[in-house]
Coordinates of C-alpha atoms and ligand atoms in Angstrom, one line a residue:
X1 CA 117.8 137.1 49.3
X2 CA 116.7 139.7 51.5
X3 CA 114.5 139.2 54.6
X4 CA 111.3 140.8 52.9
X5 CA 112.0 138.5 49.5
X6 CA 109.3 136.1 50.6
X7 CA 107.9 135.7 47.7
X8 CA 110.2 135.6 44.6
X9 CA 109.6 135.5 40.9
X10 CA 109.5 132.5 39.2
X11 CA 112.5 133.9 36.8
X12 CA 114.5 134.8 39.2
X13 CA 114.8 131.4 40.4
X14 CA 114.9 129.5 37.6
X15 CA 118.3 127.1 38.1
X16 CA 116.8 123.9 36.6
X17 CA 114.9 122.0 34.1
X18 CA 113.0 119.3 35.7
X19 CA 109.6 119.4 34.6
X20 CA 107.3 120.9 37.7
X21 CA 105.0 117.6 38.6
X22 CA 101.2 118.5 36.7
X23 CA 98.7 120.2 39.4
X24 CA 101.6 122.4 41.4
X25 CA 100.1 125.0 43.4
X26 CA 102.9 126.6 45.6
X27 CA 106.8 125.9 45.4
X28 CA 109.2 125.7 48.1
X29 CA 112.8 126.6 46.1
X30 CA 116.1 125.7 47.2
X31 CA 115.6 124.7 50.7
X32 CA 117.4 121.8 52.9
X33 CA 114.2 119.7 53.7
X34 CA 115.0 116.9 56.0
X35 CA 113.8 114.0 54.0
X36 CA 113.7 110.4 55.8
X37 CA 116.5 109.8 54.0
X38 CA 118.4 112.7 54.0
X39 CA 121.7 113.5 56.1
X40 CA 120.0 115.5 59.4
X41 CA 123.3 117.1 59.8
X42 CA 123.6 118.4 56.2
X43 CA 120.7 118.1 54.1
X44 CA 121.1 118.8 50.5
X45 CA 119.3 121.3 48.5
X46 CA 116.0 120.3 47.1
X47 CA 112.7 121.8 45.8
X48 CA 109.3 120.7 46.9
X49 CA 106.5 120.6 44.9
X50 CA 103.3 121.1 46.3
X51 CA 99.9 120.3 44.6
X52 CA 97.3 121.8 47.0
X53 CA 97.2 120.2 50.3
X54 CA 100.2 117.1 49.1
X55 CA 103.4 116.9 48.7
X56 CA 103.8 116.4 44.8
X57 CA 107.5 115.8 44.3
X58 CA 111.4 116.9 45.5
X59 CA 114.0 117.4 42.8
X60 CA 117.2 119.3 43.0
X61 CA 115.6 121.9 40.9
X62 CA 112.3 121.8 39.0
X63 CA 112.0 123.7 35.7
X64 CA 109.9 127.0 36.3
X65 CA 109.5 128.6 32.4
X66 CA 106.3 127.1 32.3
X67 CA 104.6 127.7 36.1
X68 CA 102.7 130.5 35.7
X69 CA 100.3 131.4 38.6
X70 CA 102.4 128.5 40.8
X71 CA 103.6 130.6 44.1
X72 CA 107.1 130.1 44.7
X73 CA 108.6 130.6 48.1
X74 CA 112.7 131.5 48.2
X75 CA 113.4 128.8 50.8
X76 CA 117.3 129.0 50.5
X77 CA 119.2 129.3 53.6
X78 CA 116.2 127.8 55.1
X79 CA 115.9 124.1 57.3
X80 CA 112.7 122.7 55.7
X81 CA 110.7 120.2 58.9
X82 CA 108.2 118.0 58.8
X83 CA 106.0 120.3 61.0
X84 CA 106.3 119.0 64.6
X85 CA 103.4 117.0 65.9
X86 CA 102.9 118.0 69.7
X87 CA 101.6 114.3 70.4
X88 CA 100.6 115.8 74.1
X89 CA 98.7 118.5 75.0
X90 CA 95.7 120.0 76.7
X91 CA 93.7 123.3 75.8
X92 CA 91.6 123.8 78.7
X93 CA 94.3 125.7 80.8
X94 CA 96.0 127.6 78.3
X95 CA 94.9 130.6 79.8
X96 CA 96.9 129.5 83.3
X97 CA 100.3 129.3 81.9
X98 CA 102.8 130.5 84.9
X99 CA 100.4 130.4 87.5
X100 CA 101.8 128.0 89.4
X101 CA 105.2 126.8 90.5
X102 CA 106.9 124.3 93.3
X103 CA 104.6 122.3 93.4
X104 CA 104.8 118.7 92.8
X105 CA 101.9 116.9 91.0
X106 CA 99.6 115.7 93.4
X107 CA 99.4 119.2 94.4
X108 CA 99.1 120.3 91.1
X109 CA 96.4 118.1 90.7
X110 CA 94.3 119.9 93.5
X111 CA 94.4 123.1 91.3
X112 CA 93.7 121.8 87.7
X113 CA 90.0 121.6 86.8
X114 CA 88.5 121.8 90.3
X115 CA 84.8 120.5 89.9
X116 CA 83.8 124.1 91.4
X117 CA 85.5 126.5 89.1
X118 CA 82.5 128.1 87.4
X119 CA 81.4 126.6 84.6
X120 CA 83.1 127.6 81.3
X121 CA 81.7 130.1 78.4
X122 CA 81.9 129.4 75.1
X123 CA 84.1 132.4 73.6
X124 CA 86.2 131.5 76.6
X125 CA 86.7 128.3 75.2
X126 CA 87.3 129.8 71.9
X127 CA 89.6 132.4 73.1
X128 CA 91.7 129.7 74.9
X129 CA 91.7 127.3 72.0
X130 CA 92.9 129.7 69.7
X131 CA 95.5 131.2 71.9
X132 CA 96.9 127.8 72.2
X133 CA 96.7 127.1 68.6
X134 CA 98.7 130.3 68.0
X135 CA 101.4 129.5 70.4
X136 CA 102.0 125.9 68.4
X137 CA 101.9 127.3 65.1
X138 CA 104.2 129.7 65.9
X139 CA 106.7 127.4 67.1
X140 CA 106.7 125.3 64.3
X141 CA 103.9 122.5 65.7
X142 CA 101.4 121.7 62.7
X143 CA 99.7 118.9 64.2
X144 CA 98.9 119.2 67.9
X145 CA 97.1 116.2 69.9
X146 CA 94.5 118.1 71.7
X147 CA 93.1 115.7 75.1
X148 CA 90.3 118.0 75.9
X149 CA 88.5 117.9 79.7
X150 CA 85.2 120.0 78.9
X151 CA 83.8 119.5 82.4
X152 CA 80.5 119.5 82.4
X153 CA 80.4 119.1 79.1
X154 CA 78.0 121.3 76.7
X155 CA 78.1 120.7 72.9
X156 CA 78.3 124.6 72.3
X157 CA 81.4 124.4 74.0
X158 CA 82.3 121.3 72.0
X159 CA 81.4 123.8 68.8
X160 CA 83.4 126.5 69.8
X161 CA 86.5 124.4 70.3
X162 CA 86.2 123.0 66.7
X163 CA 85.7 126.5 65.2
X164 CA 88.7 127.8 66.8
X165 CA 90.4 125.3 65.7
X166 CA 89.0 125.4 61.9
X167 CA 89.6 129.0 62.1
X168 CA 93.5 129.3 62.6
X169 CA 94.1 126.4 61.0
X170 CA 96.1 123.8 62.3
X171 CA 95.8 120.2 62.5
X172 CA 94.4 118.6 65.5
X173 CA 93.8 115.0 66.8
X174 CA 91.2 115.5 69.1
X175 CA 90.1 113.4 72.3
X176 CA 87.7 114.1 75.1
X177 CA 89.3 113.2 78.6
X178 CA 87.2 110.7 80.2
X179 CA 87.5 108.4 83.5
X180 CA 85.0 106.6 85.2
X181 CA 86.7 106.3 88.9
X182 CA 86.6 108.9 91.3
X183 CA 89.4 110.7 92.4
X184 CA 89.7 109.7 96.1
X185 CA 89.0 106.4 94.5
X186 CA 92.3 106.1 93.0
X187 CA 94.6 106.9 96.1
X188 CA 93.3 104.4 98.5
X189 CA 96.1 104.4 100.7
X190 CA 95.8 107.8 101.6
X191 CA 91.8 108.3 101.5
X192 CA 91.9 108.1 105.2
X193 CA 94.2 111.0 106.0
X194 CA 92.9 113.0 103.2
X195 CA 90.8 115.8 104.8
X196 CA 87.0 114.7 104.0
X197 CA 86.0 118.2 102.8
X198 CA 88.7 118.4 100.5
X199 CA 87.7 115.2 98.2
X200 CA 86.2 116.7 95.9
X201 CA 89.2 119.0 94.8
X202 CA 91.1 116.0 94.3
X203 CA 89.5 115.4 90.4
X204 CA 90.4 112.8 88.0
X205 CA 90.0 115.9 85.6
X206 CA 86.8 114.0 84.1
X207 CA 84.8 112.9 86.9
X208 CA 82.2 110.7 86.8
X209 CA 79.3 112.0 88.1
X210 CA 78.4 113.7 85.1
X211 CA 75.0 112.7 83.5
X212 CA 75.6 111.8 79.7
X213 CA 77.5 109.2 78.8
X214 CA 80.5 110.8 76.9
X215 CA 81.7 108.4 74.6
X216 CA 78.5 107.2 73.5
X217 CA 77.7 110.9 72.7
X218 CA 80.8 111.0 71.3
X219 CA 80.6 108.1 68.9
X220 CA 76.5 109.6 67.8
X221 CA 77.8 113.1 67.2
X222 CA 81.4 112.8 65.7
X223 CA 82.9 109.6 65.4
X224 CA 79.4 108.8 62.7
X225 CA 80.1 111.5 60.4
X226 CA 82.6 113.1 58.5
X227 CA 86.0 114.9 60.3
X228 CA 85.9 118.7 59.7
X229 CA 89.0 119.5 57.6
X230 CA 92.7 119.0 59.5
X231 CA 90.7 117.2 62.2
X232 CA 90.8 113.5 63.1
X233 CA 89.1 111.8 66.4
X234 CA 91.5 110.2 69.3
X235 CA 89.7 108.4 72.4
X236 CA 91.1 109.8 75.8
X237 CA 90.9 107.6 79.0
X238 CA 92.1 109.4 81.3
X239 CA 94.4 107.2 82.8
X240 CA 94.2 103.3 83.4
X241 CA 93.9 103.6 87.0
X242 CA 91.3 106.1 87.2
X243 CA 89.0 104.0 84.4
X244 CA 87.3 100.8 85.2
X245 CA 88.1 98.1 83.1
X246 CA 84.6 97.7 81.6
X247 CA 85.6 101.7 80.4
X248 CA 88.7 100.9 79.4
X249 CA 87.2 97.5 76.9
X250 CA 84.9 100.3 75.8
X251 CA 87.9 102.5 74.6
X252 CA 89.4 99.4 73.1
X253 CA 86.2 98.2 71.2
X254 CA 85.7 101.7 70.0
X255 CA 89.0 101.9 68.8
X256 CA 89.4 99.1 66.7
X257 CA 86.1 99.8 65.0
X258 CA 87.3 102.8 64.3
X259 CA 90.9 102.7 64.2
X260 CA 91.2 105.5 65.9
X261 CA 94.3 106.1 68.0
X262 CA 94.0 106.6 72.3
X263 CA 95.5 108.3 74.4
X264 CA 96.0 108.1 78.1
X265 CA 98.4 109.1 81.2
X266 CA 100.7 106.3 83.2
X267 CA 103.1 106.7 85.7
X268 CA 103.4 110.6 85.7
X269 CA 104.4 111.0 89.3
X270 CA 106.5 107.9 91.7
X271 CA 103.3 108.2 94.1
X272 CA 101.0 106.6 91.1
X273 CA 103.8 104.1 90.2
X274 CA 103.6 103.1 94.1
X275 CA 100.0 103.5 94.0
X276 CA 99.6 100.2 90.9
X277 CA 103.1 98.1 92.6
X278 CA 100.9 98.0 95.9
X279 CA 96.9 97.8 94.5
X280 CA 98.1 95.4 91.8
X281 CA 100.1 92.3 93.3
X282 CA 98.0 89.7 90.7
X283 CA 99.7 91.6 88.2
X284 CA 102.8 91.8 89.4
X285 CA 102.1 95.4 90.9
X286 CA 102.1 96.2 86.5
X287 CA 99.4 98.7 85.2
X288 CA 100.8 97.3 81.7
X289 CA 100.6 93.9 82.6
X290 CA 96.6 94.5 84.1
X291 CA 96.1 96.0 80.1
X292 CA 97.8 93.5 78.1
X293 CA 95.9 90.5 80.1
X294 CA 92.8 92.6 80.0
X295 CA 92.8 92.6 75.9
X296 CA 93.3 96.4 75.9
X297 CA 96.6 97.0 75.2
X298 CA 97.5 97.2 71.4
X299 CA 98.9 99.5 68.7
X300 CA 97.1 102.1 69.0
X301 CA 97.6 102.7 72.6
X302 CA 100.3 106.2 73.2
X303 CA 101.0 106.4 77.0
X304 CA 102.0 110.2 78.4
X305 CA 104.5 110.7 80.6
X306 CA 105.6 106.7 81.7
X307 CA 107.9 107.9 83.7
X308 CA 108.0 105.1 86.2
X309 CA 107.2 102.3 83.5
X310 CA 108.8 99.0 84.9
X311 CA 111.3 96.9 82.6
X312 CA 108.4 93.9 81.9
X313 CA 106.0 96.7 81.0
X314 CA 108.5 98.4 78.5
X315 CA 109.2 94.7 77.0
X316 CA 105.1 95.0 76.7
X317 CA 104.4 98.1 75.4
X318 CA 107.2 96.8 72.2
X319 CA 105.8 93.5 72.3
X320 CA 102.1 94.6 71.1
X321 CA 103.2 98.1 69.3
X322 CA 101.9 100.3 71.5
X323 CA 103.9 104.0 72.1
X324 CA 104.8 106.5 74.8
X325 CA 104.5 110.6 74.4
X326 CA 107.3 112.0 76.8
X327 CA 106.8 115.4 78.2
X328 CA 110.0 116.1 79.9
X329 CA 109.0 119.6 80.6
X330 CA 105.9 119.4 82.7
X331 CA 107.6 116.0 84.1
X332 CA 111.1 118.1 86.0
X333 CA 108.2 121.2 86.4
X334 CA 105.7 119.0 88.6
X335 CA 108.7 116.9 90.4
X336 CA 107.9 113.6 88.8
X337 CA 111.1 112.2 87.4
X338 CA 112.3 111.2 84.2
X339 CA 111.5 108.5 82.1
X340 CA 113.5 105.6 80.6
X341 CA 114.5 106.7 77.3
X342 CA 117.2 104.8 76.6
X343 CA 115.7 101.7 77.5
X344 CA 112.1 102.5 75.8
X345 CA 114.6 103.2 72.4
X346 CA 116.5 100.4 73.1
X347 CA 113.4 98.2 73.2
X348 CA 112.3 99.6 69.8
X349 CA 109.4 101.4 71.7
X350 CA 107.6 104.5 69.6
X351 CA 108.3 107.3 71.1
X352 CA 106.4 110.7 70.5
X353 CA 107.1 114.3 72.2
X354 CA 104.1 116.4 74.1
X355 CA 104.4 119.8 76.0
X356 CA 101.7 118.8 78.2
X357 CA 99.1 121.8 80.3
X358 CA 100.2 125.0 79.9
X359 CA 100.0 125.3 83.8
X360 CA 102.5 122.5 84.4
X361 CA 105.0 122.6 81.2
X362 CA 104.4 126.0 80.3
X363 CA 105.6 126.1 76.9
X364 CA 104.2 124.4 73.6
X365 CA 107.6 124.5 72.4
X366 CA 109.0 121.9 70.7
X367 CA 112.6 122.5 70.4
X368 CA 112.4 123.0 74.2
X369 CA 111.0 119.0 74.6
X370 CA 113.9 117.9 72.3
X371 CA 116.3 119.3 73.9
X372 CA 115.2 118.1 77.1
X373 CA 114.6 114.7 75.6
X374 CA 118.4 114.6 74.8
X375 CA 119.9 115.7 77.9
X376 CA 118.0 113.4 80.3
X377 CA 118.9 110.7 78.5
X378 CA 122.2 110.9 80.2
X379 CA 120.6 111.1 83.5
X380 CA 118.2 108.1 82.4
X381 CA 121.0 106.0 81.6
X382 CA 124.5 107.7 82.4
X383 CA 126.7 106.1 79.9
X384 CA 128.5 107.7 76.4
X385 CA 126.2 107.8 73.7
X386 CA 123.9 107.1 71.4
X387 CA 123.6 110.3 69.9
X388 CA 120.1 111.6 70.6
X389 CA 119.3 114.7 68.5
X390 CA 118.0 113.0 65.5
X391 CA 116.2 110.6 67.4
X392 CA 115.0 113.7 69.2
X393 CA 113.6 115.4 65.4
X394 CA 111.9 112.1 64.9
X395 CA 110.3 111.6 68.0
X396 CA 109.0 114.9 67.6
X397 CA 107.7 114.6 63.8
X398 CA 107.4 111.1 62.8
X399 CA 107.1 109.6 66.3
X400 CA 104.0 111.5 67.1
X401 CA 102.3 111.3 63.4
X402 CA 102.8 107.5 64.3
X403 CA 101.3 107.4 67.3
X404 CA 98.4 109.5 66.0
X405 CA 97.8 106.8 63.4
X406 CA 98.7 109.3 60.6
X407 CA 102.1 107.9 59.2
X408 CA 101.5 107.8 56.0
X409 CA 99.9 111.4 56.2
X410 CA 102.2 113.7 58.4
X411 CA 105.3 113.7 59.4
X412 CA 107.9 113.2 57.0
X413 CA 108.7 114.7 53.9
X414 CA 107.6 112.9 50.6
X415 CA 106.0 113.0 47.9
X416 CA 101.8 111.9 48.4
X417 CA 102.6 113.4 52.0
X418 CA 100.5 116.3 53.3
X419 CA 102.4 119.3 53.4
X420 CA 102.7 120.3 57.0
X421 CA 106.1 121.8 56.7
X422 CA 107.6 124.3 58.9
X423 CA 110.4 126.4 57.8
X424 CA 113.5 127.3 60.0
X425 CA 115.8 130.7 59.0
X426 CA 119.6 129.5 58.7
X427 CA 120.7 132.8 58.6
X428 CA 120.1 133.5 62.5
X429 CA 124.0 133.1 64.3
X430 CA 121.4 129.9 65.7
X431 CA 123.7 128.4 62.6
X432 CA 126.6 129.7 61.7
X433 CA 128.6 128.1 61.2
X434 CA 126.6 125.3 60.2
X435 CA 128.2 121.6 61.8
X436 CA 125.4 119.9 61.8
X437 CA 121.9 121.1 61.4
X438 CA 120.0 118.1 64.1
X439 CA 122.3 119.1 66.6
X440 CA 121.8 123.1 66.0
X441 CA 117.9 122.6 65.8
X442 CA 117.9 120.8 68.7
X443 CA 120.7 122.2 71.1
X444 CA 120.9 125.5 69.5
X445 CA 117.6 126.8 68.6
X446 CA 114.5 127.5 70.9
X447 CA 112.0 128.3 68.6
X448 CA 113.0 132.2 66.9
X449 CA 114.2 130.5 63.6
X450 CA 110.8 129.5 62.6
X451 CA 109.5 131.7 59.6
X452 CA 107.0 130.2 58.0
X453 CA 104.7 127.2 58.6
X454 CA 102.2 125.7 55.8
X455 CA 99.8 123.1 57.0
X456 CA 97.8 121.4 54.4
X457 CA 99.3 123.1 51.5
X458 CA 98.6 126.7 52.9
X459 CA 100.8 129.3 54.3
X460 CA 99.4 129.7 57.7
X461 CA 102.3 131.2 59.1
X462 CA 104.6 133.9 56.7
X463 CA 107.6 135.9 58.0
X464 CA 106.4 134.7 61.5
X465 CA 102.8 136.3 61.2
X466 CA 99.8 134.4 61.2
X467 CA 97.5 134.6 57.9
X468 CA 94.8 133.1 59.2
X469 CA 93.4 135.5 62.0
X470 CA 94.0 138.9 63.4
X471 CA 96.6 137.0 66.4
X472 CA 96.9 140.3 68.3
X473 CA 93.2 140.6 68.5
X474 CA 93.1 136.5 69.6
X475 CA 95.6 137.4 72.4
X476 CA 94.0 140.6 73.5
X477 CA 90.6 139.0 73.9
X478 CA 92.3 135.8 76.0
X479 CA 94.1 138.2 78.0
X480 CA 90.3 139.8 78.9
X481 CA 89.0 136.8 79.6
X482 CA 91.4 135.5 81.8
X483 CA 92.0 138.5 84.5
X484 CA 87.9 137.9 84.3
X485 CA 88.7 134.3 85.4
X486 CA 91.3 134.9 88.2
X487 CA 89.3 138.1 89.7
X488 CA 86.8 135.5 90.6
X489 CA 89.3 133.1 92.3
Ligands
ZN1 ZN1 98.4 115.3 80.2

């Protein structure tokens, strides 16, 4: 195979006699697709079968004689993923990646979303939202949970985000960021040393001044009607302690009627750990414990960050199936810590991977979070062992399709399975030789193996070009917009 042989012909290939399932559209031949069964470290050669947007069947070789006008793809010498599922993320500063740096997060805070940045355009929010999209797809992410601030909020920007998105096609979970406590509200201990004027920098990133009552708009204008295609709704409390209660039974009625997943922050920095051990003493100093006797805490729950998650609260979030999304990146970046992942696996806890802001992480890049997410571990719990790249690959596929409430959509490879599938080149020295292909994804590869990436069915990424949209105008026109942006800071 040569590097141009994208495309093969359906002769050439031919190595078996298993009768191509009825309805295939597009073949993936000969590739190592890590199945949830399959060896990690040496998967075995297997065709997939896709019928339009599904997964149709795998066979060690599917009879070809008869698939005329099926597309076949030479995936030999090729790691075939479940496309990763960036479980935590947020578009509205993916123009300020490497702005900042040395800061720790309350600081950070102070920059992010002040309420007096001018407000927003719409083809800014378009360019933005499809310049993050781009970086994802690019590094192998098919699904990526977007937890949106649009502050104030404007339904043409609302519209513009879900045509980006449409547009370069990628899968998104989508939840507006909401919070209903003021941000001097939530650091009471320090209100009174906290300069007066500079209150209102410190934003909850969803404040609650605004006039329209979000997630009842929300509910009216999406949550009633169809999804667009690739697109299903999340609810996004911003964070337990800057949401009342009443807000936060809201979320949890809305949820269940729904079944749709939420997602929140807990614990990013020590200071908001502090912050709920000294606010909280009826429960035990435990943001967790305040949920679970609340009612609110339940399946659908995914926590980001929980870096400072207290034993009890860990035995909690198992107890009622609720997850975590670790961002190890934007957590060393901003100075917050590291969170308790051997203990959250050893308490059976679902664990999903995020890349968090692009001004705090910087990079939507995947193989950079599992990497991360395999080394700590050693700091979170300095013993020998257990081996963490696997569990690294399935935090970062399954783990997140889970949390999003989409297991038995995305996230693993078989047959009735959407196929989101992203496709690694073996032949970069990344693996040669090849000992063990979790360990070399993980410890080895950053992210230039990635060739191509279908999501739904469709190529939307070949020889590591996107089909959907011109990506060098997208950049160009973000790249505009943004020098616009920080000329008037
Ligand atoms: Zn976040």
């Amino acid at each position: 195979m040569t590097t141009s042989s994208f495309v093969t012909s359906a002769k050439q290939l031919d190595m078996s006699d298993q009768a191509l399932p009825a309805g295939t559209t597009l073949l993936l031949r000969g590739g190592r697709p890590l199945t949830p069964d399959a060896d990690w470290h040496d998967p075995p050669q297997a065709d997939i079968a896709v019928a339009n947007d599904r997964i149709a069947g795998l066979s060690r070789g599917f009879r070809l004689a008869d698939a005329g006008g099926v597309e076949v793809i030479d995936a030999r010498d090729h790691l075939v993923l479940p496309g990763f599922v960036n479980a935590h993320y947020h578009s509205h500063d993916v123009l300020a990646k490497g702005t900042l740096e040395e800061v720790p997060l309350e600081t950070w805070r102070l920059y992010a979303l002040p309420p007096q940045y001018p407000p927003r355009s719409p083809e800014e929010i378009y360019a933005r939202t499809l310049l993050g999209a781009l970086e994802c797809l690019r590094s192998g992410m098919t699904t990526i949970q977007d937890m949106l601030t649009l502050y104030p909020y404007e339904e043409r920007h609302m519209d513009a985000v879900m045509r980006a998105y449409a547009e370069v096609g990628i899968r998104v979970v989508f939840a507006l960021q909401y919070a209903d406590r003021r941000g001097i509200e939530t650091v009471p201990f320090w209100k009174d040393t906290f300069p007066a004027e500079l209150h209102p920098l410190l934003s909850t990133a969803a404040e609650p001044e605004r006039k329209l009552d979000l997630i009842g708009h929300f509910e009216e204008t999406r949550l009633k009607r169809p999804a667009p295609p690739r697109t299903s709704w999340a609810l996004g409390p911003s964070s337990p302690e800057r949401c009342s209660t009443a807000m936060l039974q809201r979320t949890t009625e809305l949820a269940r009627r729904y079944d749709l997943p939420v997602y929140t922050h807990i614990y990013e920095s020590r200071g908001m750990a502090l912050q709920a051990r000294l606010t909280l003493p009826e429960y035990s100093g435990l943001l967790i414990r305040r949920m679970a006797e609340e009612g609110v805490l339940d399946r659908r729950l995914n926590f980001a960050h929980s870096v400072w998650l207290a034993q009890p609260e860990i035995d909690l979030l198992a107890e009622h199936g609720a997850g975590v999304v670790l961002n190890p990146q934007g957590n060393l970046k901003m100075k917050c810590g590291i969170a308790p992942i051997r203990a959250l696996q050893q308490a059976g806890v679902r664990i999903g991977l995020g890349c968090d802001n692009c001004s705090c992480s910087d990079a939507q890049n995947m193989f950079v979070a599992m990497k991360l997410f395999t080394l700590l571990a050693a700091v979170s719990d300095p013993i020998p062992g257990p081996p963490q790249a696997v569990a690294a690959l399935r935090a970062a596929t399954q783990g997140g399709a889970d949390g999003a409430q989409l297991g038995g959509l995305i996230g693993r490879i078989a047959p009735g399975l959407k196929a989101d599938l992203t496709l690694i080149d073996m032949r970069d020295p990344t693996f040669s030789p090849l000992n063990s292909a979790a360990r070399q994804l993980v410890h080895v590869e950053a992210g230039r193996g990635v060739r191509h990436v279908l999501v739904d069915g469709k190529v939307v990424v070949r020889d590591r070009r996107l089909l959907t949209l011109d990506a060098a105008a997208a950049a160009a026109d973000a790249r505009t917009r943004a020098r616009k942006i920080f000329a008037r800071i």
